[in-house]
PDB file of N, CA and C and ligand atoms in Angstrom:
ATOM      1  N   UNK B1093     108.146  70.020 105.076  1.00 77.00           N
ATOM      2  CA  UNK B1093     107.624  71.116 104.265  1.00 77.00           C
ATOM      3  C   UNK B1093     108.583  72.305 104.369  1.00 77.00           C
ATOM      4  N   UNK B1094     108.963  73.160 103.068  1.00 87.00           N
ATOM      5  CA  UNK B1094     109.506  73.939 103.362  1.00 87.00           C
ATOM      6  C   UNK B1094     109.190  75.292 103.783  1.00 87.00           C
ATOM      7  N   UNK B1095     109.691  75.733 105.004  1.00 92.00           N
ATOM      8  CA  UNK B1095     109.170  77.034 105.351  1.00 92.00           C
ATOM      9  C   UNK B1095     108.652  78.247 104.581  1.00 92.00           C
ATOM     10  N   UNK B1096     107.958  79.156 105.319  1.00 94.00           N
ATOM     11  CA  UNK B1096     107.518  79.624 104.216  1.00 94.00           C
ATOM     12  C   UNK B1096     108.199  80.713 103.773  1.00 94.00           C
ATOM     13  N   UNK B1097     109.084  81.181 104.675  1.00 97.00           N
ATOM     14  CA  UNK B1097     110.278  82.202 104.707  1.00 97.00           C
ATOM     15  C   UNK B1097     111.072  82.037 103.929  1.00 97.00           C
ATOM     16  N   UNK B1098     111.614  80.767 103.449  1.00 96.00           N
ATOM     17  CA  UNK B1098     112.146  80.131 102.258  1.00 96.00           C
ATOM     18  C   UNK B1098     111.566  80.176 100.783  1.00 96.00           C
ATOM     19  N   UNK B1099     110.587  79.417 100.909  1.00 96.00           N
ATOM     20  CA  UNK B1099     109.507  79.888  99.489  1.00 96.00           C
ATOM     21  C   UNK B1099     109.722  81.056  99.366  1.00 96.00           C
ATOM     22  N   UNK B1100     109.354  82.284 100.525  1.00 97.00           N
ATOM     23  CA  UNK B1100     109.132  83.531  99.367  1.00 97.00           C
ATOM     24  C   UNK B1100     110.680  84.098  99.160  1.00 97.00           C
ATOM     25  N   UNK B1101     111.776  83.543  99.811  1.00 96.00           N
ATOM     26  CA  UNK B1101     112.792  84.294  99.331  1.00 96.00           C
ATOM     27  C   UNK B1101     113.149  83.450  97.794  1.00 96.00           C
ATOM     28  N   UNK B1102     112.693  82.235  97.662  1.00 96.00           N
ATOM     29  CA  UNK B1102     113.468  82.049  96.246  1.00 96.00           C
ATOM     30  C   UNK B1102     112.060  82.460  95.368  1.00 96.00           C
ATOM     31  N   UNK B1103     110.943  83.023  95.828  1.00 96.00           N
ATOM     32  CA  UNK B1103     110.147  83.330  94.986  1.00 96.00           C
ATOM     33  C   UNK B1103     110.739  84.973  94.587  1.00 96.00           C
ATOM     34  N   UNK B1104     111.248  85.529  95.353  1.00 96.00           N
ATOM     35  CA  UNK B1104     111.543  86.999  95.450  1.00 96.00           C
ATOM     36  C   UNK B1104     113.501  86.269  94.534  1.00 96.00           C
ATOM     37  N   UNK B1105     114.099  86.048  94.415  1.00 93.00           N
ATOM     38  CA  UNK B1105     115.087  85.944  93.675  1.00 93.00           C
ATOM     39  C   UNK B1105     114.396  85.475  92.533  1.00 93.00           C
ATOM     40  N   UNK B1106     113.298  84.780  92.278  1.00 92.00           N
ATOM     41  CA  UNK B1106     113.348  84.306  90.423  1.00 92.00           C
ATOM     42  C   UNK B1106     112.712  85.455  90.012  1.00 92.00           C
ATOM     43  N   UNK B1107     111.943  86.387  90.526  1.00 93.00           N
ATOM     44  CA  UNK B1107     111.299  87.158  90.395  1.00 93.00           C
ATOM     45  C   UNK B1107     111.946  88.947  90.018  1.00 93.00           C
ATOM     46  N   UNK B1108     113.100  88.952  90.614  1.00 92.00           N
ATOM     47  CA  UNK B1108     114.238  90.159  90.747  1.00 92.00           C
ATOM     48  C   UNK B1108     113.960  90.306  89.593  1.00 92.00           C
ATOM     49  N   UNK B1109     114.545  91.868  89.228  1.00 90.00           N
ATOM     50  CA  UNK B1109     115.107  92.687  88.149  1.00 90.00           C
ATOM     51  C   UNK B1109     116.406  92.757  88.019  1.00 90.00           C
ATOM     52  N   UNK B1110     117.050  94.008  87.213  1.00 88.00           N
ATOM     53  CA  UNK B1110     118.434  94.232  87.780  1.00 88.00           C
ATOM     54  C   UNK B1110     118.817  95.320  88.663  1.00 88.00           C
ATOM     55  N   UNK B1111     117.822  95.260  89.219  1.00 90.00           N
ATOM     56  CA  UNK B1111     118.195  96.293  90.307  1.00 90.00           C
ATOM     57  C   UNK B1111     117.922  95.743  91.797  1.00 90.00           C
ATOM     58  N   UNK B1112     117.383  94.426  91.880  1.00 92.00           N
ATOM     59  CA  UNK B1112     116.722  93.019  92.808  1.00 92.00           C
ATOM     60  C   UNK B1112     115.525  93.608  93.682  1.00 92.00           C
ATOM     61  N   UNK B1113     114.675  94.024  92.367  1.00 94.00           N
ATOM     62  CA  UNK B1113     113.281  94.365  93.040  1.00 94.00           C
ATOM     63  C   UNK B1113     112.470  93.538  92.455  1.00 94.00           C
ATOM     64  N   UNK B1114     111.773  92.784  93.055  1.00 95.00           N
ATOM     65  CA  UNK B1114     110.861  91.492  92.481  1.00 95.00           C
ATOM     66  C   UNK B1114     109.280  92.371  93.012  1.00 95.00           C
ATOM     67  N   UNK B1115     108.513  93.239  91.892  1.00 96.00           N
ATOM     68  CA  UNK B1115     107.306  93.389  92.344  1.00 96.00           C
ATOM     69  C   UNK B1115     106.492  92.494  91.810  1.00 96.00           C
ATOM     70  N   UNK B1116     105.041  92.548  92.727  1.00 96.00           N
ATOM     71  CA  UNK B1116     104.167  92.294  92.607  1.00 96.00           C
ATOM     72  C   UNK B1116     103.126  93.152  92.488  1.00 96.00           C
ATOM     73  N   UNK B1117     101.941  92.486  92.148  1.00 96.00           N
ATOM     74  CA  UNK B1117     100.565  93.078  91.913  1.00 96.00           C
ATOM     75  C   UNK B1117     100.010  93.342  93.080  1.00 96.00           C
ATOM     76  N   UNK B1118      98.839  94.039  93.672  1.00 94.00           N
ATOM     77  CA  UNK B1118      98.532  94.086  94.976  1.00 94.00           C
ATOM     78  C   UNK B1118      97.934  92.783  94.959  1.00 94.00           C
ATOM     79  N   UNK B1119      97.826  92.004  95.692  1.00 94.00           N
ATOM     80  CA  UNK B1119      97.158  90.831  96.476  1.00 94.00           C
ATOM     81  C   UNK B1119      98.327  89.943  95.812  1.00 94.00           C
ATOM     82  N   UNK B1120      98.908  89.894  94.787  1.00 96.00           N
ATOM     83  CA  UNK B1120      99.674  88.767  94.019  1.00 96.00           C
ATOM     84  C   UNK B1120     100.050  87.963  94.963  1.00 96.00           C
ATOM     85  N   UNK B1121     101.065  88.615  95.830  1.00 96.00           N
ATOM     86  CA  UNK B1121     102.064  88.057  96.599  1.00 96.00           C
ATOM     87  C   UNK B1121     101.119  86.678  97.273  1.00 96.00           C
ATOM     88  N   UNK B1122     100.398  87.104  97.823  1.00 96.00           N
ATOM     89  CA  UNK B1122      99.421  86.247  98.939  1.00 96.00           C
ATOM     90  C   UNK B1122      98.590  85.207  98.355  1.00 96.00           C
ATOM     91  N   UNK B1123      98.722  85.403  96.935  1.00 95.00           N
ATOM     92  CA  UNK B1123      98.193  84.387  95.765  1.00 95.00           C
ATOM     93  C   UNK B1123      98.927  83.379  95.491  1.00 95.00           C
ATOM     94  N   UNK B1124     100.615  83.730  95.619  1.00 95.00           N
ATOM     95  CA  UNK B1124     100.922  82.656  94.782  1.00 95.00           C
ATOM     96  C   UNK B1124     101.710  82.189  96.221  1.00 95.00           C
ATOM     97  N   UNK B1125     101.599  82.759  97.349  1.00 95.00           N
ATOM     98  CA  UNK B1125     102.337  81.876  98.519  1.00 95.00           C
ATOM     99  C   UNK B1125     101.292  81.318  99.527  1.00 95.00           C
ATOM    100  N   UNK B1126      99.886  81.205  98.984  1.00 92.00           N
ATOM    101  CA  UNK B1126      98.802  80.740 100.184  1.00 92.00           C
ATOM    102  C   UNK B1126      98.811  80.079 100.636  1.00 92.00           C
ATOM    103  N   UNK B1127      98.864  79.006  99.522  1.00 90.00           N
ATOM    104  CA  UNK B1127      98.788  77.475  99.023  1.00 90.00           C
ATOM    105  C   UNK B1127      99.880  76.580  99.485  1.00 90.00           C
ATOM    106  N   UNK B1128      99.807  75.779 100.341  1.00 85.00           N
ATOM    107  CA  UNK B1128     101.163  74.604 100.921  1.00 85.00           C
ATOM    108  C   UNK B1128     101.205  73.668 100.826  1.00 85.00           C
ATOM    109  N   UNK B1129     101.479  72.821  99.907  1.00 83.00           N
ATOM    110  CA  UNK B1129     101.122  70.971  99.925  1.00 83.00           C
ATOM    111  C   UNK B1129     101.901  70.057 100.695  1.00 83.00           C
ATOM    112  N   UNK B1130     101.677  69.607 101.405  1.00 81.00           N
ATOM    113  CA  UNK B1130     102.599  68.783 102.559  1.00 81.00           C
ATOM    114  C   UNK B1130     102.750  67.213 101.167  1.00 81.00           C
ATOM    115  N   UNK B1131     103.933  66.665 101.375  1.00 80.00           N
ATOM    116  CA  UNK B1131     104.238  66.293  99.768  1.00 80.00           C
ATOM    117  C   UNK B1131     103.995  64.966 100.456  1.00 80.00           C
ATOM    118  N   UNK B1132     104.321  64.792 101.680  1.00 87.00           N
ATOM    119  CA  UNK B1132     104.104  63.498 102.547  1.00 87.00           C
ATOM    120  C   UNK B1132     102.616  62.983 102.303  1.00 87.00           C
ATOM    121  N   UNK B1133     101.868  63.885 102.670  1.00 89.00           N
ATOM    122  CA  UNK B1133     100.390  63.440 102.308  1.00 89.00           C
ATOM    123  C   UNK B1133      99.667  63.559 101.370  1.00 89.00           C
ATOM    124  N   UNK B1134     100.294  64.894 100.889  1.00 86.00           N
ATOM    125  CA  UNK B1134      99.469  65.603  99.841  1.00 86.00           C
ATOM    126  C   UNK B1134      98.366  66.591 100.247  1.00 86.00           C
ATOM    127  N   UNK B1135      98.196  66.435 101.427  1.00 89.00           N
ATOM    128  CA  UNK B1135      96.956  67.886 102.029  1.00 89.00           C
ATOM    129  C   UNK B1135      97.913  69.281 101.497  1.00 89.00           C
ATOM    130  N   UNK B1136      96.819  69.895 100.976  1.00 88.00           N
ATOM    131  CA  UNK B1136      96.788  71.359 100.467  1.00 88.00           C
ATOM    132  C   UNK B1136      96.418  71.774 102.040  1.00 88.00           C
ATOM    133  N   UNK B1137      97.310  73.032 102.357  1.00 89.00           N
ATOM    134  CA  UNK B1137      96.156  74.096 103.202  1.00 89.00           C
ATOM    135  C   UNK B1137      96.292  75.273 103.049  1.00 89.00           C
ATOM    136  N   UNK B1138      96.073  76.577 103.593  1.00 91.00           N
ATOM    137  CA  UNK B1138      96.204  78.112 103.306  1.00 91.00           C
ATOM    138  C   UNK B1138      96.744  78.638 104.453  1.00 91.00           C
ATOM    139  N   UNK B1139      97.691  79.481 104.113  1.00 91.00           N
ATOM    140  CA  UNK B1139      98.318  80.276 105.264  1.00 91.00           C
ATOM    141  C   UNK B1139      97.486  81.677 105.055  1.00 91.00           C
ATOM    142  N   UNK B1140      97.636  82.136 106.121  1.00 94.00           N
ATOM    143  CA  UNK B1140      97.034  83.773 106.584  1.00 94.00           C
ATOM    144  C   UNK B1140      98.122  84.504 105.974  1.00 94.00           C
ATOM    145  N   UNK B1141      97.439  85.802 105.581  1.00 94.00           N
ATOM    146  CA  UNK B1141      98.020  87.036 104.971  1.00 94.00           C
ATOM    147  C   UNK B1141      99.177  87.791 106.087  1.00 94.00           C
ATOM    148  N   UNK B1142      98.639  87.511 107.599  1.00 96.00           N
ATOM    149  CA  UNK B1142      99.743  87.627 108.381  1.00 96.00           C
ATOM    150  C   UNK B1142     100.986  86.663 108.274  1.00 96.00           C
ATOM    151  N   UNK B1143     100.804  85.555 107.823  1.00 95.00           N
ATOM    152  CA  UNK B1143     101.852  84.375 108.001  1.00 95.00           C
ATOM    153  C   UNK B1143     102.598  84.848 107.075  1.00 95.00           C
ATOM    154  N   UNK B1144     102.249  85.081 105.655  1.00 96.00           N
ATOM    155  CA  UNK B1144     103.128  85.956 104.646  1.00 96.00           C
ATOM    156  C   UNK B1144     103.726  87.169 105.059  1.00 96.00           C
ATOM    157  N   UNK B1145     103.267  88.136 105.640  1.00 96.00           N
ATOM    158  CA  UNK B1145     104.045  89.338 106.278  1.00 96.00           C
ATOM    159  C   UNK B1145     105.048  89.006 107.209  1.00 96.00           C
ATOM    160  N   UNK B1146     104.664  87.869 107.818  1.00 97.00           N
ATOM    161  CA  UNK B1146     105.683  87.970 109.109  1.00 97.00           C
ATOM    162  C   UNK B1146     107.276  86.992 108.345  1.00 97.00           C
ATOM    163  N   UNK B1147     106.824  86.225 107.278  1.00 97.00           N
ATOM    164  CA  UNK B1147     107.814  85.331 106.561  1.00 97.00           C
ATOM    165  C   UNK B1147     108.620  86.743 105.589  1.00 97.00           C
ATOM    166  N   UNK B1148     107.956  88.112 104.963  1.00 97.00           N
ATOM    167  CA  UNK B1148     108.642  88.651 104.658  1.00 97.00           C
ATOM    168  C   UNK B1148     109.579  89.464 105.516  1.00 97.00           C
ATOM    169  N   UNK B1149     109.061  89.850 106.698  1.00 97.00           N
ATOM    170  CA  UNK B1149     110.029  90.179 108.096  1.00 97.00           C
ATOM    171  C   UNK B1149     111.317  89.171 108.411  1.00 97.00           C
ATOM    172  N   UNK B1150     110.682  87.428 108.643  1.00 98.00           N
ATOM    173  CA  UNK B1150     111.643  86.818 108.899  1.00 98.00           C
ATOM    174  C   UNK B1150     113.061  87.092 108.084  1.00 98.00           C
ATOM    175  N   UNK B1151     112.866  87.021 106.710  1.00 97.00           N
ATOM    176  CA  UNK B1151     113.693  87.606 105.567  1.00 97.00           C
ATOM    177  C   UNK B1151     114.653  88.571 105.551  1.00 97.00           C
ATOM    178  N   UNK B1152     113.903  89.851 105.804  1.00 97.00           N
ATOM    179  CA  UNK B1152     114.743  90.785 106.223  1.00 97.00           C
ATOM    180  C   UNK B1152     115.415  90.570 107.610  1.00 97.00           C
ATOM    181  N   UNK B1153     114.990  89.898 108.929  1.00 98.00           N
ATOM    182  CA  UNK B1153     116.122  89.509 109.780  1.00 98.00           C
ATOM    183  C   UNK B1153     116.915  88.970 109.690  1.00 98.00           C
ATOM    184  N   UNK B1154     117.057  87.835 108.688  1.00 97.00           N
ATOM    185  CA  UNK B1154     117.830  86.992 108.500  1.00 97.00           C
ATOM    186  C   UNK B1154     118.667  87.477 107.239  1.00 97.00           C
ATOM    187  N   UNK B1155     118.732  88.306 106.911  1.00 95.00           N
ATOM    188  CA  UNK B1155     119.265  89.415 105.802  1.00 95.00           C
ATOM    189  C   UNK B1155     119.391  89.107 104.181  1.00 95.00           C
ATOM    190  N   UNK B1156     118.013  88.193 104.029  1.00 96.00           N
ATOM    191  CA  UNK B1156     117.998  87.938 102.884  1.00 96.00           C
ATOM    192  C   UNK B1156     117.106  88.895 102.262  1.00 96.00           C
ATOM    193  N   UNK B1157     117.036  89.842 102.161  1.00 97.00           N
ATOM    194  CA  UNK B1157     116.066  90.667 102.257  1.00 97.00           C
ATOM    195  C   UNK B1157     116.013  91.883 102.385  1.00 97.00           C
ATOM    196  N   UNK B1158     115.940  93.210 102.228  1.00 97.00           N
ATOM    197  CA  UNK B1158     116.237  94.411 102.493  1.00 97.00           C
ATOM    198  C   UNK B1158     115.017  94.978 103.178  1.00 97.00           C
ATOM    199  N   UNK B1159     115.406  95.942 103.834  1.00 96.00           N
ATOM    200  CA  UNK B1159     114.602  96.454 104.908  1.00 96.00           C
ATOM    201  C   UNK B1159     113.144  97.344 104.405  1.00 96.00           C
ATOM    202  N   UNK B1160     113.332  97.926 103.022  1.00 96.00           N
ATOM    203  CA  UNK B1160     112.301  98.198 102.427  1.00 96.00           C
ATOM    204  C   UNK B1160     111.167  97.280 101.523  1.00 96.00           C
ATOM    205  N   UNK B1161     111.680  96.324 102.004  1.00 97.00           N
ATOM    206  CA  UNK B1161     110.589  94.949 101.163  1.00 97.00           C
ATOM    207  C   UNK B1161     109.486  94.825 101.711  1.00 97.00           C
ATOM    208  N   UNK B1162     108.298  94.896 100.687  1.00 94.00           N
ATOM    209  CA  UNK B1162     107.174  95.106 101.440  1.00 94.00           C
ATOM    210  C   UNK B1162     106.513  93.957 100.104  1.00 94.00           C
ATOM    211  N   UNK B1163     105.214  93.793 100.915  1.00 93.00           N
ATOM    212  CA  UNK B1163     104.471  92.949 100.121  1.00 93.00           C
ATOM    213  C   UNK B1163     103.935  93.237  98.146  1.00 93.00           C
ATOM    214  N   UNK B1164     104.028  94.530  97.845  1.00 96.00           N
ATOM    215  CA  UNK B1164     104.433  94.716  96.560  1.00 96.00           C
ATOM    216  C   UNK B1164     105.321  94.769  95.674  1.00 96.00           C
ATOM    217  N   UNK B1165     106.685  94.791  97.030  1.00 97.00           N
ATOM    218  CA  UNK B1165     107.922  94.967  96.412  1.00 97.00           C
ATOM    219  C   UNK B1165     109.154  93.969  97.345  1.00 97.00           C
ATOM    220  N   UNK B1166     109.783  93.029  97.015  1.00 97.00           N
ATOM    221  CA  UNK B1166     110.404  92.384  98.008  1.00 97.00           C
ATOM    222  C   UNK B1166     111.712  92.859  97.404  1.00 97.00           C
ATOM    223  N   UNK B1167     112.903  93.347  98.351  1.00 96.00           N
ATOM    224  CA  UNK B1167     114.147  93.420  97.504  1.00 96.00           C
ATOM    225  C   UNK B1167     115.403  93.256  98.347  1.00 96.00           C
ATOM    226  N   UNK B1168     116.041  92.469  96.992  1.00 95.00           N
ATOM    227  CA  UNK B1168     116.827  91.872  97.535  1.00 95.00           C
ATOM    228  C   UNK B1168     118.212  92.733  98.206  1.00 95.00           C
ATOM    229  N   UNK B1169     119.042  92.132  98.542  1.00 93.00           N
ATOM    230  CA  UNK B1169     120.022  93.197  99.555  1.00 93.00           C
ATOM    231  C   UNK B1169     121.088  92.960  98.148  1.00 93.00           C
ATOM    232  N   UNK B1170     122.002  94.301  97.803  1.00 85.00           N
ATOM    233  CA  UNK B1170     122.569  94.859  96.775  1.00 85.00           C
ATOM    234  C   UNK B1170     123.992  93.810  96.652  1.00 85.00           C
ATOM    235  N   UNK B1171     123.901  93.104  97.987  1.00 83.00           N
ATOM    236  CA  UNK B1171     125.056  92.035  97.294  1.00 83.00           C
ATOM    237  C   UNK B1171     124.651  90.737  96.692  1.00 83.00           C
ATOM    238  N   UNK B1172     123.118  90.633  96.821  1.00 77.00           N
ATOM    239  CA  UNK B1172     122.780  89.251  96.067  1.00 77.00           C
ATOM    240  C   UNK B1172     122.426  90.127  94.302  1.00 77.00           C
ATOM    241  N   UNK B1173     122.245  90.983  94.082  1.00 76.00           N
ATOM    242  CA  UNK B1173     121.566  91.474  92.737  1.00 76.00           C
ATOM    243  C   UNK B1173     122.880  91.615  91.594  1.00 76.00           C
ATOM    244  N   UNK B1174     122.288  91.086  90.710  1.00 67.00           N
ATOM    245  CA  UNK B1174     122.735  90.586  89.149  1.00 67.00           C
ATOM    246  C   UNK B1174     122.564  91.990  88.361  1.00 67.00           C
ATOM    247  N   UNK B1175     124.105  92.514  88.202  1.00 65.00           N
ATOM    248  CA  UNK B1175     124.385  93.624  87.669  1.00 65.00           C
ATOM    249  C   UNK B1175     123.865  93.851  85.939  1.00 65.00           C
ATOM    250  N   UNK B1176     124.304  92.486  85.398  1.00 70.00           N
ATOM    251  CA  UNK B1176     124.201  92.476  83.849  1.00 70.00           C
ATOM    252  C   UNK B1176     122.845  91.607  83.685  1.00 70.00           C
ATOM    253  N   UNK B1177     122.063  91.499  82.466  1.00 66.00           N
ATOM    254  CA  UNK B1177     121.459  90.629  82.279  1.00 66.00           C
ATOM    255  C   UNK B1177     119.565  91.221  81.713  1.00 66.00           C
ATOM    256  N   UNK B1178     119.045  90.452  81.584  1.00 69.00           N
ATOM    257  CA  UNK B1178     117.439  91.336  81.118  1.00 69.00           C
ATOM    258  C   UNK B1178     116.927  91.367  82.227  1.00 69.00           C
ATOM    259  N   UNK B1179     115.795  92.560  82.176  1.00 74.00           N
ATOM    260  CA  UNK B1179     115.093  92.706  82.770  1.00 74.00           C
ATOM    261  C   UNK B1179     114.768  94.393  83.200  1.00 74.00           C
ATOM    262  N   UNK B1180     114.249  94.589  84.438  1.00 81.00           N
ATOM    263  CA  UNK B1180     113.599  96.095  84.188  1.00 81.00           C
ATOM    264  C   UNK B1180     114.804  96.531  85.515  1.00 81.00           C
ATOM    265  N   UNK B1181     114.950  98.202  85.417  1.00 81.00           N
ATOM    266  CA  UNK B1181     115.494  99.061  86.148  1.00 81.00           C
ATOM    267  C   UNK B1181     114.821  99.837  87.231  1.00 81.00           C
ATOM    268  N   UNK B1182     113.210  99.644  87.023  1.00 87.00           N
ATOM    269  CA  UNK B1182     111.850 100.599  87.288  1.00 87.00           C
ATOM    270  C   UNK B1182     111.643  99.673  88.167  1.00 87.00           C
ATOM    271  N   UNK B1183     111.187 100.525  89.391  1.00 88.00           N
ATOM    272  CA  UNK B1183     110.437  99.858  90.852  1.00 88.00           C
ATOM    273  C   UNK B1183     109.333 101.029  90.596  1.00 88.00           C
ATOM    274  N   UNK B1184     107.530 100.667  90.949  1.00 88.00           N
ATOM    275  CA  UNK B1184     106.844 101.820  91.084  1.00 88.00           C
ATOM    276  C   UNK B1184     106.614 102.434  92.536  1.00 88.00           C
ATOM    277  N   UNK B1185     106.624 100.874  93.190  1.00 89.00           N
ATOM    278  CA  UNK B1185     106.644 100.925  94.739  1.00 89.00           C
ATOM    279  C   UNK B1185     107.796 101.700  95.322  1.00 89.00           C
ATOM    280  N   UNK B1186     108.798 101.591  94.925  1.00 90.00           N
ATOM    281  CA  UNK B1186     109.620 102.753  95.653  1.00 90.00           C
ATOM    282  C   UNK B1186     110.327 103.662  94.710  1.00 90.00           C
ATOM    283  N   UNK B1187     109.555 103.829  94.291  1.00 89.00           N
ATOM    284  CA  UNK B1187     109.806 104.841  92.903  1.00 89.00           C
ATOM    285  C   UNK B1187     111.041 105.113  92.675  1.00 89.00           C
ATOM    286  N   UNK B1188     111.894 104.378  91.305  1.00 89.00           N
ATOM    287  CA  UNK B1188     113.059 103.934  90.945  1.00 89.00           C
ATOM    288  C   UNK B1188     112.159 104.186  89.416  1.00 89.00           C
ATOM    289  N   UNK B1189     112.774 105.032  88.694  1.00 86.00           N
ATOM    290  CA  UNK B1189     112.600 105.319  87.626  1.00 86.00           C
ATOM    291  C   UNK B1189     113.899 104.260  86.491  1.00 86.00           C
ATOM    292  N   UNK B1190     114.944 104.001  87.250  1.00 73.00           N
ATOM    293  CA  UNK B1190     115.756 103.269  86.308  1.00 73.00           C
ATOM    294  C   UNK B1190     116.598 104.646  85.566  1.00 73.00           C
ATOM    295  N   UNK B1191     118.299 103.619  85.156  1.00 59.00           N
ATOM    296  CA  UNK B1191     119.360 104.522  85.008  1.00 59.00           C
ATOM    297  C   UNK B1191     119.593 104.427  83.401  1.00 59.00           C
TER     298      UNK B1191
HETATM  299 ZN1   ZN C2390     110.819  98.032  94.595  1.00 96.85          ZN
END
C-alpha cells in the first residue's frame, strides 16, 4: 500500500496552481485521503485526521512540501512549481492575492 505521505504529495501536485498552492475546502483534505484500499485484499479502512496531519508534516521534512502547508493549503516548495500554464495565482489561506 502506498504510504500515505505519498498519496497526499501527488494529491497536492495534481492539485497546484501556478504559484504551487493546492487548496482545499475545510474538511476536503481528510475526505479525499481517509479512505485506503489494500489492493491485495481489497479491505477499505479509514485513517485518523491525525494520520493526515502528521503525513502533511512528513512532507514538509522530507522537503516535498513547504513549511507553510497546512491542511487547507498544501504548497509546494518554489522549485517544484510550474511557472507557465492555467490555473489560479490566489491562495485565500495565505492570502496571495495573485500578480
Ligand atoms: Zn496557499
Amino acid at each position: 500500500m502506498m504510504p500515505l505521505w505519498a498519496r497526499l504529495w501527488l494529491l497536492a501536485q495534481s492539485r497546484a496552481d501556478l504559484i504551487g498552492h493546492a487548496q482545499f475546502a475545510e474538511g476536503e483534505l481528510y475526505d479525499l485521503m481517509k479512505r485506503r484500499v489494500n489492493r491485495t485484499s481489497g479491505e477499505v479502512s479509514e485513517c485518523s485526521r491525525g494520520a493526515v496531519s502528521h503525513a502533511v508534516k512528513q512532507c514538509v521534512e522530507y522537503g516535498l512540501l513547504a513549511r507553510e502547508s497546512r491542511a487547507q493549503c498544501l504548497v509546494l516548495p518554489s522549485s517544484l512549481v510550474q511557472k507557465e500554464g492555467r490555473g489560479s495565482r490566489r491562495c485565500i489561506t495565505h492570502q496571495i492575492t495573485g500578480a
